[in-house]
Structure formats: C-alpha cells, structure tokens
mmCIF file of C-alpha atoms in Angstrom:
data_model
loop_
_atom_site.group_PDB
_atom_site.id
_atom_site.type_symbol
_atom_site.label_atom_id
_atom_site.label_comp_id
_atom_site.label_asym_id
_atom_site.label_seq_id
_atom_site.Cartn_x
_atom_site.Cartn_y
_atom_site.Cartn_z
ATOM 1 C CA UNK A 20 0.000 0.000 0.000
ATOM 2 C CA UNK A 21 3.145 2.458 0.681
ATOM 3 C CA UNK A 22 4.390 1.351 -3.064
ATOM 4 C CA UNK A 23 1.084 2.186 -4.208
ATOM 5 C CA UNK A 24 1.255 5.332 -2.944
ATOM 6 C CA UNK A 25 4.449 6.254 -3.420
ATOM 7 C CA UNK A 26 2.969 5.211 -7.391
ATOM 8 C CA UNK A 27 0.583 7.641 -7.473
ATOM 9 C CA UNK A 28 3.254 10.534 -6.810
ATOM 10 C CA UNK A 29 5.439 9.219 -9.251
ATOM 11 C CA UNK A 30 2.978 9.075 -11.897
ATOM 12 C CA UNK A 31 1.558 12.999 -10.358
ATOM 13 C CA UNK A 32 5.207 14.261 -11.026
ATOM 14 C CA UNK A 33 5.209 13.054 -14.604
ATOM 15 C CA UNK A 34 2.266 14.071 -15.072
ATOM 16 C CA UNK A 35 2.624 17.341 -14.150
ATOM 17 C CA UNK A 36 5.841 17.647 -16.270
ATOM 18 C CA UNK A 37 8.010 19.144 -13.369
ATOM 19 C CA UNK A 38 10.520 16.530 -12.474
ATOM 20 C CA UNK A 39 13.044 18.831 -11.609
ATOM 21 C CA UNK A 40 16.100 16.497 -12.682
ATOM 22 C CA UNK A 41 19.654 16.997 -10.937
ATOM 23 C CA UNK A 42 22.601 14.002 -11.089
ATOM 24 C CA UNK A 43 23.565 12.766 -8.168
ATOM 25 C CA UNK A 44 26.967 11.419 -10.751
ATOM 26 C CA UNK A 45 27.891 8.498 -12.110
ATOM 27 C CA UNK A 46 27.390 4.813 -12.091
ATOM 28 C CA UNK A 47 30.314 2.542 -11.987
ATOM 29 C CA UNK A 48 29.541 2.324 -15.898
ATOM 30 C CA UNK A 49 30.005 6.428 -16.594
ATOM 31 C CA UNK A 50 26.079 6.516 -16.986
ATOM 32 C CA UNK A 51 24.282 9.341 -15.899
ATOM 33 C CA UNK A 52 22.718 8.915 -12.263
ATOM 34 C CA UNK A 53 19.961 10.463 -12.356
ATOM 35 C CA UNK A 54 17.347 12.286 -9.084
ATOM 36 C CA UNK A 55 13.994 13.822 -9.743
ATOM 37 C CA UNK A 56 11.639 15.119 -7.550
ATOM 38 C CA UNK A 57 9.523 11.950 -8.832
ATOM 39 C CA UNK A 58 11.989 10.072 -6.613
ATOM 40 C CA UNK A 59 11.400 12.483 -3.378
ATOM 41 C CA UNK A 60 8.268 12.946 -3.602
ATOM 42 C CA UNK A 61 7.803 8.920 -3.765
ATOM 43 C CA UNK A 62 10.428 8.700 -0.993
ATOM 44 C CA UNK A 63 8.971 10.960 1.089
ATOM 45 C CA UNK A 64 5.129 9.750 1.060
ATOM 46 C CA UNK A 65 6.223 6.043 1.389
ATOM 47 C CA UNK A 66 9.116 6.365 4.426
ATOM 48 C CA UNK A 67 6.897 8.785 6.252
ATOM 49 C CA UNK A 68 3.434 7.069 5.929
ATOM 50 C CA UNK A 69 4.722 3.526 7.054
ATOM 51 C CA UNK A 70 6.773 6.039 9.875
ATOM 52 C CA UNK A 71 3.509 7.596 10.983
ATOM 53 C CA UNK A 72 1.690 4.261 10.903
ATOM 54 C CA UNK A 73 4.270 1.934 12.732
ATOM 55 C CA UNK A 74 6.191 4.474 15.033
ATOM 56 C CA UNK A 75 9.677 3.207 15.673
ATOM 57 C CA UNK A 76 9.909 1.205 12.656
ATOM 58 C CA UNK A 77 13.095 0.489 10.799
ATOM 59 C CA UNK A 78 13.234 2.064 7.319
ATOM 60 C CA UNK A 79 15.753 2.452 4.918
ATOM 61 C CA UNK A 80 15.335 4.223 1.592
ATOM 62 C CA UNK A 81 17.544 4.405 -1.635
ATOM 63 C CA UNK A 82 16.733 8.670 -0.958
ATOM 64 C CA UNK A 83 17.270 10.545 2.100
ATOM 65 C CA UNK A 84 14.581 13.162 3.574
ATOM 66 C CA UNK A 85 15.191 16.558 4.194
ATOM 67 C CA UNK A 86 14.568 19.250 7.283
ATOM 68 C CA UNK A 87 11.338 20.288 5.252
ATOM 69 C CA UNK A 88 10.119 16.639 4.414
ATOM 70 C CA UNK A 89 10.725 15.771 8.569
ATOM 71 C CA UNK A 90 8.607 18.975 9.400
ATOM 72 C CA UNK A 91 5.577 17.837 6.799
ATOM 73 C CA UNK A 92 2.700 16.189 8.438
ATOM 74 C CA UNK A 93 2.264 12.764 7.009
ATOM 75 C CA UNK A 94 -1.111 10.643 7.326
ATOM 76 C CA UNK A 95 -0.909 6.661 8.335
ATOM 77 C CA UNK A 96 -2.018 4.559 6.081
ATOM 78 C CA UNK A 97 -5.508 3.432 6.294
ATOM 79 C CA UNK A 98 -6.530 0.291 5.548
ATOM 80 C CA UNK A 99 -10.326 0.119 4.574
ATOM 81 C CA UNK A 100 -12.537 -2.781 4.108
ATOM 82 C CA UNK A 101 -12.778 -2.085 0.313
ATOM 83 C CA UNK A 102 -8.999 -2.009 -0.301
ATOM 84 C CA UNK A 103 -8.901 -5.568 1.758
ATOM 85 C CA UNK A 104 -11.106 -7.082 -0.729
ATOM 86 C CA UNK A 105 -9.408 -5.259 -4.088
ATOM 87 C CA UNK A 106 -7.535 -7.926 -5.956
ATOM 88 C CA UNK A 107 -4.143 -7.030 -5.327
ATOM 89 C CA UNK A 108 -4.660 -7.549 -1.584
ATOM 90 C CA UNK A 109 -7.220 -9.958 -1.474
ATOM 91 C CA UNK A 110 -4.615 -12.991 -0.874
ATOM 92 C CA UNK A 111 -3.286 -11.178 2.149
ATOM 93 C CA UNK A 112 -3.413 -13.400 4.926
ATOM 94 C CA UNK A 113 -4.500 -11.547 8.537
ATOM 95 C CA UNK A 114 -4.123 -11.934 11.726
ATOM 96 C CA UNK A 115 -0.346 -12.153 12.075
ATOM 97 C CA UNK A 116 1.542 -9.984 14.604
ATOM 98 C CA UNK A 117 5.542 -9.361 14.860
ATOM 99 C CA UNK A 118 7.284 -8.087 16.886
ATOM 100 C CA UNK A 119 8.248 -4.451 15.137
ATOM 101 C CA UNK A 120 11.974 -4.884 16.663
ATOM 102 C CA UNK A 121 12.106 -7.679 14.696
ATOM 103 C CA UNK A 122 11.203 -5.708 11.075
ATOM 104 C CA UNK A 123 13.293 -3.814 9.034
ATOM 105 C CA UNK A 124 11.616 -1.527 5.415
ATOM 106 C CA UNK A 125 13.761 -1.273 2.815
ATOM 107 C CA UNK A 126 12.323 0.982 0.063
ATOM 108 C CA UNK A 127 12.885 2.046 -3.310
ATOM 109 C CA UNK A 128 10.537 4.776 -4.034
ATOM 110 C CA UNK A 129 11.404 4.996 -7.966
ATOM 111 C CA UNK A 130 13.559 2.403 -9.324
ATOM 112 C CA UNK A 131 14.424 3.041 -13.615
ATOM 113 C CA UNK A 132 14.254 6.921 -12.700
ATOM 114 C CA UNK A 133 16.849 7.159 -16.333
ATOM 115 C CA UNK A 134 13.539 6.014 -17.912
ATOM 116 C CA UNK A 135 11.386 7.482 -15.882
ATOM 117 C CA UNK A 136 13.095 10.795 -17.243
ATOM 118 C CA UNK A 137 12.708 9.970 -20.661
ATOM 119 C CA UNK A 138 9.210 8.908 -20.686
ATOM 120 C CA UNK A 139 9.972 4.757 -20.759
ATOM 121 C CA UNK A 140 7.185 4.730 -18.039
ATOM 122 C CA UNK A 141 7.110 1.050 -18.716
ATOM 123 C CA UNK A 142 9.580 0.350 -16.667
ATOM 124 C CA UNK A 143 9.305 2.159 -14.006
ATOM 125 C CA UNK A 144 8.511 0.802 -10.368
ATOM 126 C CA UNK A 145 8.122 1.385 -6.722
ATOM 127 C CA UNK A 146 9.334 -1.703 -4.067
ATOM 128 C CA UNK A 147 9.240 -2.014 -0.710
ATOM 129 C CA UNK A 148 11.475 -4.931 1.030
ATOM 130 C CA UNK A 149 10.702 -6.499 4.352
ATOM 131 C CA UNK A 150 12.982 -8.448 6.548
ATOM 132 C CA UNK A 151 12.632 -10.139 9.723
ATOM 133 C CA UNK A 152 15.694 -10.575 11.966
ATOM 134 C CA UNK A 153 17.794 -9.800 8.523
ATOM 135 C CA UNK A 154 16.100 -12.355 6.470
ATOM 136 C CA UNK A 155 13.831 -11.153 3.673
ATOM 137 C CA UNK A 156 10.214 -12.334 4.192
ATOM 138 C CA UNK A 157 7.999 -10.071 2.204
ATOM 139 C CA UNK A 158 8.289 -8.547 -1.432
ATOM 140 C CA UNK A 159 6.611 -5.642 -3.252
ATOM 141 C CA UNK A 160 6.921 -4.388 -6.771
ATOM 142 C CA UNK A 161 4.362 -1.788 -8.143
ATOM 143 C CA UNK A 162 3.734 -0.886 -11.174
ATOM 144 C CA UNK A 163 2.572 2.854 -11.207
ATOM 145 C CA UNK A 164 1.507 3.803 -14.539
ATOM 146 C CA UNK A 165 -0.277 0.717 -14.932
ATOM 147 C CA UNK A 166 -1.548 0.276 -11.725
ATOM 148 C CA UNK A 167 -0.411 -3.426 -11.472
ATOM 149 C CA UNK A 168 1.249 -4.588 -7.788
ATOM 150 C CA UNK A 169 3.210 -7.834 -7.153
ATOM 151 C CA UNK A 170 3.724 -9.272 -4.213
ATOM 152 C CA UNK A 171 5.165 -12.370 -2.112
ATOM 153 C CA UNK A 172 5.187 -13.107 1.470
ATOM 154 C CA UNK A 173 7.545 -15.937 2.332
ATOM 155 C CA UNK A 174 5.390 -18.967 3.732
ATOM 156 C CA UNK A 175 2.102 -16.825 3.590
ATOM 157 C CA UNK A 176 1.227 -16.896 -0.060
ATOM 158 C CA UNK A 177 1.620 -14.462 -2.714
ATOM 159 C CA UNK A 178 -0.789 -11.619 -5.114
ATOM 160 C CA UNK A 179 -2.721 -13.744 -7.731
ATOM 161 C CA UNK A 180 -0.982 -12.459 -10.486
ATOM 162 C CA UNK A 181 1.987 -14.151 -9.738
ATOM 163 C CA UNK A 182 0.294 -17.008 -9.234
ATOM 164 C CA UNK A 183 -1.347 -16.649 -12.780
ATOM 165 C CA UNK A 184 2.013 -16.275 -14.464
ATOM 166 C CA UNK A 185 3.577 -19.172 -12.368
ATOM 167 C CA UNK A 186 0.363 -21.364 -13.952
ATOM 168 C CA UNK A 187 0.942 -20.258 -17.345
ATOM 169 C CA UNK A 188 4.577 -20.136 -17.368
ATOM 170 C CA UNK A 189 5.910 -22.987 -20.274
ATOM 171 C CA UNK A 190 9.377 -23.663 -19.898
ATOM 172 C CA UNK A 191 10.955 -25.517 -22.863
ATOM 173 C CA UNK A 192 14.039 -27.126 -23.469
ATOM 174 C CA UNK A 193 14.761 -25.327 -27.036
ATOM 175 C CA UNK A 194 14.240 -21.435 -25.521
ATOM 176 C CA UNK A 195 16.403 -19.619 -23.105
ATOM 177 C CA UNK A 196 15.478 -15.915 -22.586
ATOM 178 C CA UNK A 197 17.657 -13.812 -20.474
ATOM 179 C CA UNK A 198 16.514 -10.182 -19.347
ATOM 180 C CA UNK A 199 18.974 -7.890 -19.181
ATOM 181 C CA UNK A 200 20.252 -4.201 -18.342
ATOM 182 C CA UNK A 201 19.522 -1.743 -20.636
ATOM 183 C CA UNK A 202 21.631 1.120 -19.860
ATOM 184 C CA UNK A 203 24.586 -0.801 -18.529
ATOM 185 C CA UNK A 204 24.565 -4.361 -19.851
ATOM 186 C CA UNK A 205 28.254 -4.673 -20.919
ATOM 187 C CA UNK A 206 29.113 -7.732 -22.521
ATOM 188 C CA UNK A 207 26.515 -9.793 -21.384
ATOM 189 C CA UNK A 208 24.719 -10.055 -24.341
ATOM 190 C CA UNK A 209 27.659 -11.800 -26.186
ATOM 191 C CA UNK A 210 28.427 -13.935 -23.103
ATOM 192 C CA UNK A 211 25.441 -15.263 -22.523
ATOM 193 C CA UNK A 212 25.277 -17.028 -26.121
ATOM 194 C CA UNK A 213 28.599 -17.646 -26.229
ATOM 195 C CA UNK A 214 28.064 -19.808 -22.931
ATOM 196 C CA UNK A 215 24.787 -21.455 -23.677
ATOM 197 C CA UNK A 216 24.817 -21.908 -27.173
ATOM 198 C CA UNK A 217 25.786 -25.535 -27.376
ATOM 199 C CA UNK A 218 22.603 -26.188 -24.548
ATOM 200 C CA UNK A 219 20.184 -24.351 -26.179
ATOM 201 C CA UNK A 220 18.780 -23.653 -29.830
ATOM 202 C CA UNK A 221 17.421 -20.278 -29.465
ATOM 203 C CA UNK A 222 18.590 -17.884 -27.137
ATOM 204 C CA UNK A 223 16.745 -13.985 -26.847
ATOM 205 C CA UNK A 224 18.471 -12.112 -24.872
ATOM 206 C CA UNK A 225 16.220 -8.681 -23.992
ATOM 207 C CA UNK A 226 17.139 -5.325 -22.813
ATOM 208 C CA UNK A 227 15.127 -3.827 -19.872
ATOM 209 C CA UNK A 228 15.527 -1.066 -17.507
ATOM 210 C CA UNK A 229 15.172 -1.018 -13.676
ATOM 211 C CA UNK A 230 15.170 -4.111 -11.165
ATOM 212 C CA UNK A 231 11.613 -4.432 -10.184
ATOM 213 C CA UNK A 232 10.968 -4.709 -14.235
ATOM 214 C CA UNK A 233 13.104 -7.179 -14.984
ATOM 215 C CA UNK A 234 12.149 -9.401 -12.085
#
C-alpha cells in the first residue's frame, strides 16, 4: 500500500511535467545517475506514511529526507474494508503480529528513474522490502503507470498475479530468454550465447531497464 502510494506521486510528477532532474553522478559504468523530484516525492510519502503508521519502525530508503520533508505532516495509512477485498490484496493473509523490533523496510521509491526521465514509463517501479531478523520475508513491486502490484510473502502466499504467471509459465528445453540491463549491460549479451549456445537452440536475450521490471 506504501508502493502504491508512493505510485501515485510518481505518476503525479510526470504528469505534471516538473521533475526537476539533478545528477547525483555516475554509475560505476560512466552513466548518468539520475534524481527527480519523482523520486522524493515517492520517498517521502512512502518512508513517512509507514513512519507515521508503525512508530519506531526500521526504514531504509535508496533517498534521504530533508529538514522540510521531517517537518511535513504525514497521514498513516488506512486500511479500509474495500482495499482488503481489491484484488491485489485480497490474498493477504490476517491476523499475524511481529514483533516491530524484529522488522526492518527497505524501500525504493522509484527504481528506472533514467527512464522514468525519458518517458519509458514502462519500466518504471516502486518496491518495498521487508525483513525479519535480517532475512527477507515479504516482497513488493508496483507498477505505477499501470496500476499493477506484485507481491510475495515468504510462507504466507503471494498476489494472484503471480500465481497466474507461475500457472501459465511454459518452460521448454529449445528457448532460453535472459533479461537484461539496458543502460549498462556490458558484454553480457555476447556472453550469454557464447556460454549457452551448445545447450540451447534459441537464445533472446532482452534489454530492460530497472530491477523491479526485470524481475
């Protein structure tokens, strides 16, 4: 629900055509590292809603808030009956309590912002991580400009879209597909056939931006 949120102003910003770009430098591959206020805006609904609604709660975002962002009043998230039942919840189990000392949030509040900034809105996501006592129990990936959300929750079932494309999924012996980085893919492309060719008789290798798109 925070990486639907944190969606919404991400797809708002766009909208609105005022990202406000700066570089925060560059990646290990000389590409541009892009910041937009997409990314802060995301950052700061998501960190401070789960904040306001589970006081004392580890978070840790990819961005960092600000003196003004601290000072803004955030509401909790609210959990109605209707957004129980929508279908990207509706697997949820309930009833469940942890200990919050026991949780840590990790968030990404825009991942594929170089796309994001030149309009590839296709691959742009919001995730949210959840660990318990360091080990990663729960996973989020939304989808914010098509309103899709993916999630898994180790031992406690997972959103019926993934289970959809786990039922549908046809894995042959003659195919291998490998997804891979757009913007800094290096020579993966070349290795990957080179390495697999004699296993398999086609091989697709495609180029895709962000990690909550590709997985």
């Amino acid at each position: 629900m925070a990486a639907d949120g944190g969606g919404q102003e991400v797809v708002r910003v766009f909208n609105s055509n005022a990202l406000h770009m700066k570089s925060k430098g560059k990646t290990r591959e000389g590409v541009n590292d892009v910041l937009t206020q997409g990314d802060l805006l995301s950052h700061r609904l998501m960190v401070h809603s789960l904040s306001a609604s589970f006081p004392g709660l580890r978070i840790i975002s990819e961005e960092h808030s600000s003196v003004e962002d601290n000072a803004l009043e955030i509401t909790p998230i609210h959990v109605s009956d209707e957004l129980l039942y929508d279908d990207k919840y509706s697997k949820l189990p309930f009833g469940l309590e942890i200990p919050l000392g026991e949780l840590t949030v990790w968030v990404d509040p825009l991942d594929a912002t170089k796309e994001y900034s030149e309009g590839l809105t296709k691959y742009v996501t919001t995730m949210v991580c959840i660990a318990r006592n360091g080990e990663p129990i729960i996973g989020v990936i939304h989808k914010p400009f098509s309103s899709e959300t993916y999630w898994s929750w180790k031992g406690n079932g997972m959103s019926s879209n993934i289970e959809s494309a786990l039922k549908t999924y046809n894995k042959t012996k003659d195919t291998f597909r490998a997804i891979v980085s757009r913007s800094h893919a290096g020579d993966v492309d070349s290795i990957i056939k080179k390495s697999l060719s004699n296993e398999y008789k086609d091989i697709e290798v495609i180029p895709a931006a962000g990690s909550g798109y590709k997985t």
